[in-house]
XYZ file of C-alpha atoms in Angstrom:
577
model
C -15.403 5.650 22.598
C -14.687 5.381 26.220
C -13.886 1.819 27.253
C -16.163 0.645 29.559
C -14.986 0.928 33.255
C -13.769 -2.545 34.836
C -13.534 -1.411 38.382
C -15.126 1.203 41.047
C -13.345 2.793 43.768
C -15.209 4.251 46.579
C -13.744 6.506 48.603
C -16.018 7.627 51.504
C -19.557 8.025 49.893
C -18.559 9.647 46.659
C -18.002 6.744 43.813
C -14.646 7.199 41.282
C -14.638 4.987 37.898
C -11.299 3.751 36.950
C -10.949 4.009 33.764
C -8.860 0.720 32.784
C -8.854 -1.729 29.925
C -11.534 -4.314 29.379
C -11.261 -6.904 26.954
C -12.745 -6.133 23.572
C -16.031 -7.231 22.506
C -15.798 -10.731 20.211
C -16.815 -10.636 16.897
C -18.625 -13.450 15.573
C -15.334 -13.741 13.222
C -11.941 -12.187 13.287
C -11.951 -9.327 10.727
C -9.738 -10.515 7.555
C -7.824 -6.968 7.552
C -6.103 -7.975 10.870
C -6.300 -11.526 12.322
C -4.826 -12.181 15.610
C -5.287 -8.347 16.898
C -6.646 -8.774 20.470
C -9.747 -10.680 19.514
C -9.987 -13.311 21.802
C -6.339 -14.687 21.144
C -3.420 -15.574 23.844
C -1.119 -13.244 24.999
C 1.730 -13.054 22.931
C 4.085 -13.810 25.692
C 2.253 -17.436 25.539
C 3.153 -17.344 22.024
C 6.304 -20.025 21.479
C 9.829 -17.334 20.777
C 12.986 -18.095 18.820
C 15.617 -16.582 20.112
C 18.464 -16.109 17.383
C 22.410 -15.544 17.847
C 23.192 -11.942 16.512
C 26.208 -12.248 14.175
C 29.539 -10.704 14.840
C 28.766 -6.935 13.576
C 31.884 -5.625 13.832
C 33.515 -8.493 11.702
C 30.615 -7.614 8.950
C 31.561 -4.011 8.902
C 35.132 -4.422 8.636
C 35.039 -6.728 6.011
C 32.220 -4.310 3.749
C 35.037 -1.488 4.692
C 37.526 -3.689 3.058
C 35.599 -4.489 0.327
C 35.059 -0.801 -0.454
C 38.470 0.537 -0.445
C 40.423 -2.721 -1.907
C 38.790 -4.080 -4.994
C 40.275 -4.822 -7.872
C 41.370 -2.247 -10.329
C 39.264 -1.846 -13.409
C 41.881 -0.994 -16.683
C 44.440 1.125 -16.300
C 42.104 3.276 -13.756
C 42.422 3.231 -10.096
C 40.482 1.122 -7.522
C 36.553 2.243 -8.089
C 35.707 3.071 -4.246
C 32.321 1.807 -4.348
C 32.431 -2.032 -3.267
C 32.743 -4.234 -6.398
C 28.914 -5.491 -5.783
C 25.791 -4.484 -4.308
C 26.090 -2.665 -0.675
C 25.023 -5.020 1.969
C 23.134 -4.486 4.828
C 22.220 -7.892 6.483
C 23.408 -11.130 7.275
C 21.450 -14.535 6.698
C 20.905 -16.319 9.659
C 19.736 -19.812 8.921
C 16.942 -22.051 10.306
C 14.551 -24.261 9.864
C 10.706 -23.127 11.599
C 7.490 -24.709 10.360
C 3.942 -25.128 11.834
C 4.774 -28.212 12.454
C 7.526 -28.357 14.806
C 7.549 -24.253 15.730
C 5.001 -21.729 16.938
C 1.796 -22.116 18.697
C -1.775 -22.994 16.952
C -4.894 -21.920 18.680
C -8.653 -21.259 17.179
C -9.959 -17.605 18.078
C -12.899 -18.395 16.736
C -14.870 -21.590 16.061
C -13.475 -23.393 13.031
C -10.612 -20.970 12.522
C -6.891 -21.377 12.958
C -3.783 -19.286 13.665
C -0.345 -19.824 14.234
C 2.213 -17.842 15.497
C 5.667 -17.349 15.700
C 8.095 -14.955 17.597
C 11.049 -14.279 16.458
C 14.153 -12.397 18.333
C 17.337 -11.318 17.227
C 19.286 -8.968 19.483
C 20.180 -5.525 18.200
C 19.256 -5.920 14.846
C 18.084 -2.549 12.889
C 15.481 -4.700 10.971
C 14.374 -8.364 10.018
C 13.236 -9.725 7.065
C 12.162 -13.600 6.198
C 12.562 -15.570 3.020
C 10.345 -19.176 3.300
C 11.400 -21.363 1.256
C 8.117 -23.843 1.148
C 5.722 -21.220 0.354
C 2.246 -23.039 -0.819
C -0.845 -21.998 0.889
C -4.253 -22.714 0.394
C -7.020 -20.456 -1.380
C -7.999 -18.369 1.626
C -5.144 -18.717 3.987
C -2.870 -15.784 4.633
C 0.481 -15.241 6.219
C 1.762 -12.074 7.705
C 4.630 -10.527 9.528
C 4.095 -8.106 12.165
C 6.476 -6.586 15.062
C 5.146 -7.411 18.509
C 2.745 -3.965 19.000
C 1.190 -4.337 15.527
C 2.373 -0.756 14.403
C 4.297 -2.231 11.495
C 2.162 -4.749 9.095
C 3.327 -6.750 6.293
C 1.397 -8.645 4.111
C -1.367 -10.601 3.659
C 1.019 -12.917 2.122
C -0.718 -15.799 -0.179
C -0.233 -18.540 -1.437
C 0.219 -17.342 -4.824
C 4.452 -16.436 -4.216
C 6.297 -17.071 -7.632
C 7.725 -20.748 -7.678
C 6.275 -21.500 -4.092
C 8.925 -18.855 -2.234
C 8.463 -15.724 -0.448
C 10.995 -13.186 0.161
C 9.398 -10.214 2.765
C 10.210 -6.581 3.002
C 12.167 -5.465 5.781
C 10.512 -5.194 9.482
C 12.309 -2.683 11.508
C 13.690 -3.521 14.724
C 14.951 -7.054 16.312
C 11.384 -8.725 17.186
C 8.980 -9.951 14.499
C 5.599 -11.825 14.528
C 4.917 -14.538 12.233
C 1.167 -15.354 11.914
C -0.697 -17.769 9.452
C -4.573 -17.450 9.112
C -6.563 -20.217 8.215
C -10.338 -18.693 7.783
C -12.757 -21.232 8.532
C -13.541 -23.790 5.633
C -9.730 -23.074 4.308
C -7.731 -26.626 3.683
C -5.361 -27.103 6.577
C -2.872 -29.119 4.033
C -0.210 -26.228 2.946
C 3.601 -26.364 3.023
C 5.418 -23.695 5.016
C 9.028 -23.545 6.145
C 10.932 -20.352 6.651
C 14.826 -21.082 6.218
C 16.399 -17.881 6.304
C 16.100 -14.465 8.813
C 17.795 -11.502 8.005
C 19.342 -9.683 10.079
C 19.701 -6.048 9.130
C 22.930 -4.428 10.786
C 22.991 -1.201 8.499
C 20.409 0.875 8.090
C 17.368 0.244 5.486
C 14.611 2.621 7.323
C 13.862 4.390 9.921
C 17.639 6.559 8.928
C 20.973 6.223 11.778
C 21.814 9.563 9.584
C 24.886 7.952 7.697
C 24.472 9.705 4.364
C 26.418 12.509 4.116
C 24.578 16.424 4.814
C 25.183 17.781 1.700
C 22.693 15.467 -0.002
C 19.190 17.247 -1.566
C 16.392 15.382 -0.292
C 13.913 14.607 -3.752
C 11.290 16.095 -1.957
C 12.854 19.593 -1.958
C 11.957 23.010 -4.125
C 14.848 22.242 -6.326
C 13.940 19.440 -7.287
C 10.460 20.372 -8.393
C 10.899 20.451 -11.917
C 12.315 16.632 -11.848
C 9.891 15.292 -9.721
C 8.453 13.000 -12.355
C 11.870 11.607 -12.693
C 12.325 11.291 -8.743
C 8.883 8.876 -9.133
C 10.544 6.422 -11.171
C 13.584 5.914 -8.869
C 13.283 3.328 -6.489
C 15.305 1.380 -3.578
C 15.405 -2.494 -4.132
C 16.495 -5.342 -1.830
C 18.666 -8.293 -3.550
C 18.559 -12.210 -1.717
C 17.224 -10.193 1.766
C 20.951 -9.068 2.125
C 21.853 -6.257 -0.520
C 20.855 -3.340 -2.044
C 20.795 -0.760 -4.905
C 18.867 1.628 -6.858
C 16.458 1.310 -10.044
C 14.263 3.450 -11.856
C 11.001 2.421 -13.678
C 11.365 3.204 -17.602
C 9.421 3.745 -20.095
C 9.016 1.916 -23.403
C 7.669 2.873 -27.078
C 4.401 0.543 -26.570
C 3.726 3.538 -23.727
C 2.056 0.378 -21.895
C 3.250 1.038 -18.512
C 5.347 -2.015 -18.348
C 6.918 -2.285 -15.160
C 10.422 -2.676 -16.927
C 13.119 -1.548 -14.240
C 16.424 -0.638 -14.765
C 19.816 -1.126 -12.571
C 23.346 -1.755 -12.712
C 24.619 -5.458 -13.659
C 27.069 -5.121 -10.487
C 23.978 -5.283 -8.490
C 24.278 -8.815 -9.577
C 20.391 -9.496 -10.293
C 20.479 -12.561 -12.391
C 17.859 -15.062 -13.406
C 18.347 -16.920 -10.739
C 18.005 -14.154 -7.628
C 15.652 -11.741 -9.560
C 12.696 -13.497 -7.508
C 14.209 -12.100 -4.465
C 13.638 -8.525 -5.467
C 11.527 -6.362 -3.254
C 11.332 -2.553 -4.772
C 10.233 0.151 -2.179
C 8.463 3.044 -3.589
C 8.667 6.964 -2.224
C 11.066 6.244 0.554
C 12.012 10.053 0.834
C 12.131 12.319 3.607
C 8.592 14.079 4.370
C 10.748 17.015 4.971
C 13.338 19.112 2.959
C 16.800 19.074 5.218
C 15.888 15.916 6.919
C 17.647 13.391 5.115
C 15.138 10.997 7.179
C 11.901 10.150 8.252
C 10.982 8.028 5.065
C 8.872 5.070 4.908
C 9.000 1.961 3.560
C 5.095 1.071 3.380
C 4.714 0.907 -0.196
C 6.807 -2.183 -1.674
C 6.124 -4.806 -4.060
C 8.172 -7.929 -4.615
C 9.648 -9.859 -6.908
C 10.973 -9.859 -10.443
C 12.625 -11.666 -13.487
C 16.013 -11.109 -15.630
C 15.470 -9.729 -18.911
C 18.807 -8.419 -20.666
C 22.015 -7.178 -19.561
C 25.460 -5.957 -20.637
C 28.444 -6.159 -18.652
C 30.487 -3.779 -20.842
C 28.107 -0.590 -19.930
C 27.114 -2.148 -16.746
C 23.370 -1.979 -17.253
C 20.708 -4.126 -16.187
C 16.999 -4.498 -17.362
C 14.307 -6.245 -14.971
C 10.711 -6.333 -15.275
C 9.113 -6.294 -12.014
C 6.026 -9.167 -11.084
C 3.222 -6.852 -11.026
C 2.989 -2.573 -12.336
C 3.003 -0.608 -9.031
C 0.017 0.211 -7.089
C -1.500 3.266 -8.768
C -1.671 4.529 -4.696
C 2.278 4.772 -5.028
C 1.956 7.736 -7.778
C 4.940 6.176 -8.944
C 6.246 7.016 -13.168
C 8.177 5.596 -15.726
C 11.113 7.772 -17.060
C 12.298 8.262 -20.436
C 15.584 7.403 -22.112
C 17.820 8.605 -24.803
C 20.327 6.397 -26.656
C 21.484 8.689 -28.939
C 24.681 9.296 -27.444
C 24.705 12.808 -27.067
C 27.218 14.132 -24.382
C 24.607 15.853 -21.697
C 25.433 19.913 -21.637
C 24.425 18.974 -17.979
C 22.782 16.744 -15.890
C 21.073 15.065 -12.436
C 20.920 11.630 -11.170
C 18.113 10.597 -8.673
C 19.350 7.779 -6.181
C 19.264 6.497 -2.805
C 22.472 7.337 -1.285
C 23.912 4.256 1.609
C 20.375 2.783 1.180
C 18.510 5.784 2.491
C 15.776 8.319 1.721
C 15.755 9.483 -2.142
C 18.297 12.255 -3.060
C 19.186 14.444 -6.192
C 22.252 15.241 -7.604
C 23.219 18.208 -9.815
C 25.621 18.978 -12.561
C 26.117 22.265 -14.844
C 29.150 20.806 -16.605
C 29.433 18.420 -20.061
C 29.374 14.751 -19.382
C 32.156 13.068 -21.090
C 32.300 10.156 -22.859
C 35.124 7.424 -21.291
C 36.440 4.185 -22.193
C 36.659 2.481 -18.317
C 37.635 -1.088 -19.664
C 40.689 -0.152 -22.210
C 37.928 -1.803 -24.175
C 38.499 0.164 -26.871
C 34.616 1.599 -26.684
C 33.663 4.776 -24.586
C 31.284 2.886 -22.365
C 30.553 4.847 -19.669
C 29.590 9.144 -19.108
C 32.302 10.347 -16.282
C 30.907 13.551 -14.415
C 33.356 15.249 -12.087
C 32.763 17.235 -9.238
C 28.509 17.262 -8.201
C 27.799 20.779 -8.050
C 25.414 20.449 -5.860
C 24.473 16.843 -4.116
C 26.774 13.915 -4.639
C 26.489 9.660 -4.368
C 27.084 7.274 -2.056
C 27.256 3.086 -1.962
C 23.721 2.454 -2.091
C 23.425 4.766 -5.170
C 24.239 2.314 -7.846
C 22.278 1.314 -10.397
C 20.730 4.961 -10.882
C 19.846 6.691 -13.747
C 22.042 10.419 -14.906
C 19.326 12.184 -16.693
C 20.066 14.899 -19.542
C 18.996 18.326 -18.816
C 17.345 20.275 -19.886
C 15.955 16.705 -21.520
C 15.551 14.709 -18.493
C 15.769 11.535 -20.177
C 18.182 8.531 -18.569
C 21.230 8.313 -20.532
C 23.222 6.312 -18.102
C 23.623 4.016 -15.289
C 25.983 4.351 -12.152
C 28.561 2.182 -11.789
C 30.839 3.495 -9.300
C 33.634 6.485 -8.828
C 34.937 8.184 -5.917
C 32.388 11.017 -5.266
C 30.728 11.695 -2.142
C 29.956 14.441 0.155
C 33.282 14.431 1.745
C 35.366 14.042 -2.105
C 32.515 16.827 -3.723
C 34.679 17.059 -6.171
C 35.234 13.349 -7.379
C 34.025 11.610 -10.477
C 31.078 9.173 -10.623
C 30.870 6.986 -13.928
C 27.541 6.146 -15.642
C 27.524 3.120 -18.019
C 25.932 4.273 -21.299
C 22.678 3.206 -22.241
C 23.212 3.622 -25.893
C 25.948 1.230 -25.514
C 23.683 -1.063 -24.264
C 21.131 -0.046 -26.525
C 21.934 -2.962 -28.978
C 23.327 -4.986 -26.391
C 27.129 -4.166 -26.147
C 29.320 -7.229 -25.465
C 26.305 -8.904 -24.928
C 24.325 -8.938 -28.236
C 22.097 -11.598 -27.385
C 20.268 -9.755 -25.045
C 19.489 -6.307 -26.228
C 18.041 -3.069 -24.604
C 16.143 -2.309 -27.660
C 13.993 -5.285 -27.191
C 12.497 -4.638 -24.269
C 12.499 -0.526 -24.785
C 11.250 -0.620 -28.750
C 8.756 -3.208 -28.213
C 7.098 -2.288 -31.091
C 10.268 -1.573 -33.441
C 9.454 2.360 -33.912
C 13.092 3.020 -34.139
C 12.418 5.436 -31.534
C 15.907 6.714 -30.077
C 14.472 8.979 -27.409
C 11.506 8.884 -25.487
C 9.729 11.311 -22.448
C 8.449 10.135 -19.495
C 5.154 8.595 -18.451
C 3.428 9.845 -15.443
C 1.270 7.753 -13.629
C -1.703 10.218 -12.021
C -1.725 8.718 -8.265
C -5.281 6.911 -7.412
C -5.539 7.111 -3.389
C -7.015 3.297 -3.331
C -10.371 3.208 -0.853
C -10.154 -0.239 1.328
C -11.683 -1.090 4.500
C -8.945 0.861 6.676
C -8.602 4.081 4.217
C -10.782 7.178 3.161
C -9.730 9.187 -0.129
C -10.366 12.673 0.679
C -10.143 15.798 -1.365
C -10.553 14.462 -4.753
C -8.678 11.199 -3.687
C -5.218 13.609 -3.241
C -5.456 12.575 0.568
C -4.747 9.062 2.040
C -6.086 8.638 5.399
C -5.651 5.886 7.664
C -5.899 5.152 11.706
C -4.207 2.497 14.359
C -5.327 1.928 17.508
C -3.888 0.639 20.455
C -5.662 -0.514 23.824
C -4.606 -0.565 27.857
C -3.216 -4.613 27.185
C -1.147 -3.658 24.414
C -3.322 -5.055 21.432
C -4.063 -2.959 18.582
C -5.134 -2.954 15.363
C -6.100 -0.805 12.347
C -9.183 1.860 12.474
C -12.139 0.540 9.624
C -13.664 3.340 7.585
C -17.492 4.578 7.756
C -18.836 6.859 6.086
C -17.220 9.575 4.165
C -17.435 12.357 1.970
C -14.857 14.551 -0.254
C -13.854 16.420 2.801
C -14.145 13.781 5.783
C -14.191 10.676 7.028
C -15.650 8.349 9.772
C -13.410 5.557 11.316
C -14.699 2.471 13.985
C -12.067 0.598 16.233
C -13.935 -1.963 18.032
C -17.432 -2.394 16.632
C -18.814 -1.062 13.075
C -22.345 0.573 14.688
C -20.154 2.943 16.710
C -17.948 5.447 15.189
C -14.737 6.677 17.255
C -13.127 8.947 15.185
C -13.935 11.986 12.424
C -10.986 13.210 10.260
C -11.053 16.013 8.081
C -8.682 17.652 5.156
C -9.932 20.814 4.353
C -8.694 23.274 1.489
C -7.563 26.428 3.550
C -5.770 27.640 0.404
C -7.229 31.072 0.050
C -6.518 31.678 3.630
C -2.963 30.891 4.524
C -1.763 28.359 1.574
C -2.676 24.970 3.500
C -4.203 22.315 3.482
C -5.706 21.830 7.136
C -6.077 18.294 9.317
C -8.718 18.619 11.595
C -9.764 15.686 13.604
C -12.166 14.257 16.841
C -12.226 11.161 18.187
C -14.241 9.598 21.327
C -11.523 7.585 22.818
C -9.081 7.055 25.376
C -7.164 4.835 23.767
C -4.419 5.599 21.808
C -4.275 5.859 18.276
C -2.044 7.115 15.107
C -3.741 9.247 12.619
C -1.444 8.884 9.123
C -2.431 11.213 5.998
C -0.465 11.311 3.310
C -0.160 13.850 0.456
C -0.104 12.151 -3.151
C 0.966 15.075 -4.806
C 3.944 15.645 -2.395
C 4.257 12.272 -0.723
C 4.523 13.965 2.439
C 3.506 11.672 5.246
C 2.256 13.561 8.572
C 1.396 11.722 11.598
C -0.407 12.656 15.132
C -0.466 10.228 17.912
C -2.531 10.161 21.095
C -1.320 8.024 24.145
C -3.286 5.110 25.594
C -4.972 6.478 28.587
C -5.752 10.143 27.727
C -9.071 11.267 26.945
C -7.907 12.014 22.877
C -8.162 16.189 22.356
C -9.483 17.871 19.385
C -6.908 18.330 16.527
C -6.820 21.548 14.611
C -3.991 21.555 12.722
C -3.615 24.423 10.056
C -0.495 24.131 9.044
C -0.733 20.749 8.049
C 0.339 20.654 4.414
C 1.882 23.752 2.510
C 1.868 22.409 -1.445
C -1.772 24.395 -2.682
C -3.113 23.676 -6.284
């Protein structure tokens, strides 16, 4: 809708509306899906801001450049160029913030509370929180927000394994913190957040430091391995480090959400809670090596096995991933079979998903001088390569594509094509290696089948239907709306009605619809699917659909203050049926 004009000019007789913001109407409570957005709330410049000393950058970078091209040798081999652990790509920056001595309370609406929290870092590429007094009551929810409410995390509750919560990243160096306490909620709770974050590498929104020759998993070429490319994944270690992991299957075919990595990544039982796995953070685009997201995450995990010797580790992740995230679990081979050729799916200096390719034998090598071949060593990628931020992923078999082996480090990259990468063998692992106590085969023949192979399990995606998101065509579609107003608050669209084809969304009151969005099937016309949309407003909003089947994520945007055009966009989405 039009907001309602606030002022009148007159200029001689004739009478001009200025269009300008007016304060939204209250609701008689603040909608659950997004407390604290411009509903009757104090400027967020009133809001109390902590203000927290960057680190020394420069001194980080030289000392994870160090780290990568003077570790110790491993055997007789030389120096492995990837750094001896997981990459890192922020800093901790300690403190000590609770309700009680931090932030500002205030009640929005009768018998309600909220606090907030600012919190400023200078320069940093992202921010992310771990609290380590984490115990809210039934009802209350925390969330973490940067300052325009375009990026949303959480609700957080107080169910957080062993009463602490690690977040996802927040991109950029300002962050909200806001608890919601829903009238009737207990006000006792304990809630202390000890360490920030600071990101000072990329994780997100891409600086374009992975190298150009990487394929993108969302390319043609990859097509054939895109169930494969589901089941990889970029983690987060202790808010500071990261690798890659793919989901795997097991014999029970029970969609356990048993992940797999490398033990240098240095998840242990004591750090596993720290986890946070993001899902389909891939370029939109073929050739872009950017423009990912990292919306759909899930945290935490526990230890389950590993083996030092192959450098495998097994993890099985808190919860099985939305079905929304069309995410699938790969198979595995542990038969030892040399692969005539083969591809590894990873996430190359922590960003957007990429594919590698091999025509050439893997052979089998003993890295250790142990005596046992532990590890697959392919040489020169023909097409693709790794990167730090890679390890931990999976070398599938082709034609196969099975995981037969994790990456544990080499000298490959776009610039060295031809360098060798070295994959720690999961049949070594298999019955646990050097570390016979805690066995692969456990975990991956639940059910003792003797199964020594096993194909992949792939998880149909279900577009989930919620308050701020319509299903369309067939549920393949995901569509959702933000809005933002003249003072800078802003908040997600609500859905209406709907049907295969369309959808209604509200922004301000839920008798008075702003917005129609359509997906239609132009298939038999010009091999598209079309985005058509309308919407009563001059405010500005951000129309997201995403494309399960693709995971393509396209996004239009209308600016606060322009009477929002028609959008007829036939070109939208190219993958037909």
């Amino acid at each position: 809708m039009f907001r309602p004009a606030c002022l009148a000019l007159v200029i001689g007789v004739v009478p001009f509306l200025l269009l300008v913001a007016c304060p939204p109407k209250a609701f008689g409570e603040v909608p659950e899906a997004a407390p604290g957005y411009g509903v009757g709330v104090r400027p967020l410049a009133d809001v109390d801001r902590r203000d927290l000393a960057p680190p020394d950058v420069e001194a980080l970078l030289a000392e994870d450049l160090w780290n990568a091209v003077s570790p110790p040798a491993i055997g007789d081999r030389l120096p492995i160029l990837s750094p001896p652990g997981p990459r890192r790509f922020a800093t901790p920056l300690a403190v000590s913030l609770s309700p009680a001595d931090a932030g500002s309370w205030e009640e929005p609406v009768p018998g309600t509370r909220l606090w907030r929290l600012r919190i400023d870092s200078e320069g940093a590429l992202a921010l992310s929180f771990f609290f380590d007094r984490f115990d809210l009551p039934e009802g209350a929810q925390l969330r973490v927000m940067d300052p325009f409410g375009l990026q949303r995390l959480g609700p957080f509750t107080g169910d957080a394994k062993g009463g602490r919560l690690w977040t996802p990243v927040l991109q950029g160096d300002r962050a909200v913190v806001e608890l919601w306490l829903p009238a009737g909620v207990a006000t006792d709770f304990e809630l202390r957040l000890a360490e920030v974050y600071y990101g000072y590498r990329p994780l997100g929104r891409s600086a374009g430091t992975q190298g150009t020759c990487h394929i993108d998993a969302i390319c043609d070429e990859v097509g054939p391995y895109r169930d494969q490319a589901q089941a990889v994944a970029v983690y987060t270690l202790d808010g500071v480090f990261q690798c890659t992991g793919t989901l795997l299957n097991n014999t029970a075919r029970d969609r356990r959400p048993l992940f797999l990595t490398a033990d240098h990544c240095q998840v242990d039982a004591d750090n596993a809670a720290s986890v946070v796995v993001y899902w389909n953070f891939q370029s939109p685009v073929c050739g872009a090596l950017s423009g990912g997201s990292l919306e759909d995450h899930q945290l935490g995990a526990t230890w389950l096995a590993d083996d030092r010797l192959s450098d495998v580790t097994l993890l099985l992740l808190d919860g099985v991933p939305d079905p929304s995230f069309g995410v699938a679990w790969a198979g595995w081979d542990v038969r030892g079979t040399a692969p005539a050729a083969s591809f590894s799916v990873h996430h190359p200096s922590s960003e957007e998903k990429a594919v590698s390719f091999d025509d050439d034998d893997a052979e089998g090598l003993d890295l250790f001088g142990s005596g046992v071949e532990s590890h697959w060593r392919v040489v020169d990628w023909d097409r693709g390569s790794t990167e730090g931020g890679s390890s931990g992923a999976c070398l599938f078999d082709r034609p196969g594509k099975r995981c037969v082996g994790v990456l544990s480090g080499g000298f490959a990259s776009c610039v060295t094509p031809e360098g060798e990468d070295w994959y720690g063998k999961l049949s070594v692992a298999w019955d646990g290696g050097d570390t016979p106590q805690s066995p692969l085969r456990e975990y991956l023949d639940p059910v003792s089948t003797g199964e020594t192979h096993l194909d992949a399990l792939v998880e149909p995606f279900q577009c989930r239907e919620d308050e701020a998101t319509h299903c369309l065509q067939g549920g393949r579609f995901r569509v959702r709306v933000g809005w933002r107003d003249f003072e800078g608050s802003q908040g997600p669209a609500f859905t209406a009605v709907s049907a295969d084809d369309s959808g209604l969304f509200w922004f301000f009151e839920s008798d008075n619809w702003e917005m129609l969005v359509k997906v239609l099937d132009g298939c038999g016309l010009n091999q598209r699917f079309w985005v058509f949309a309308a919407a009563t407003t001059n405010v500005g909003y951000v129309l997201e659909v995403t494309d399960s089947l693709t995971g393509t994520v396209a996004t239009w945007e209308n600016p606060v203050g322009v009477a929002a055009p028609a959008l007829t966009d036939t070109d939208a989405f190219a993958t037909c049926p």
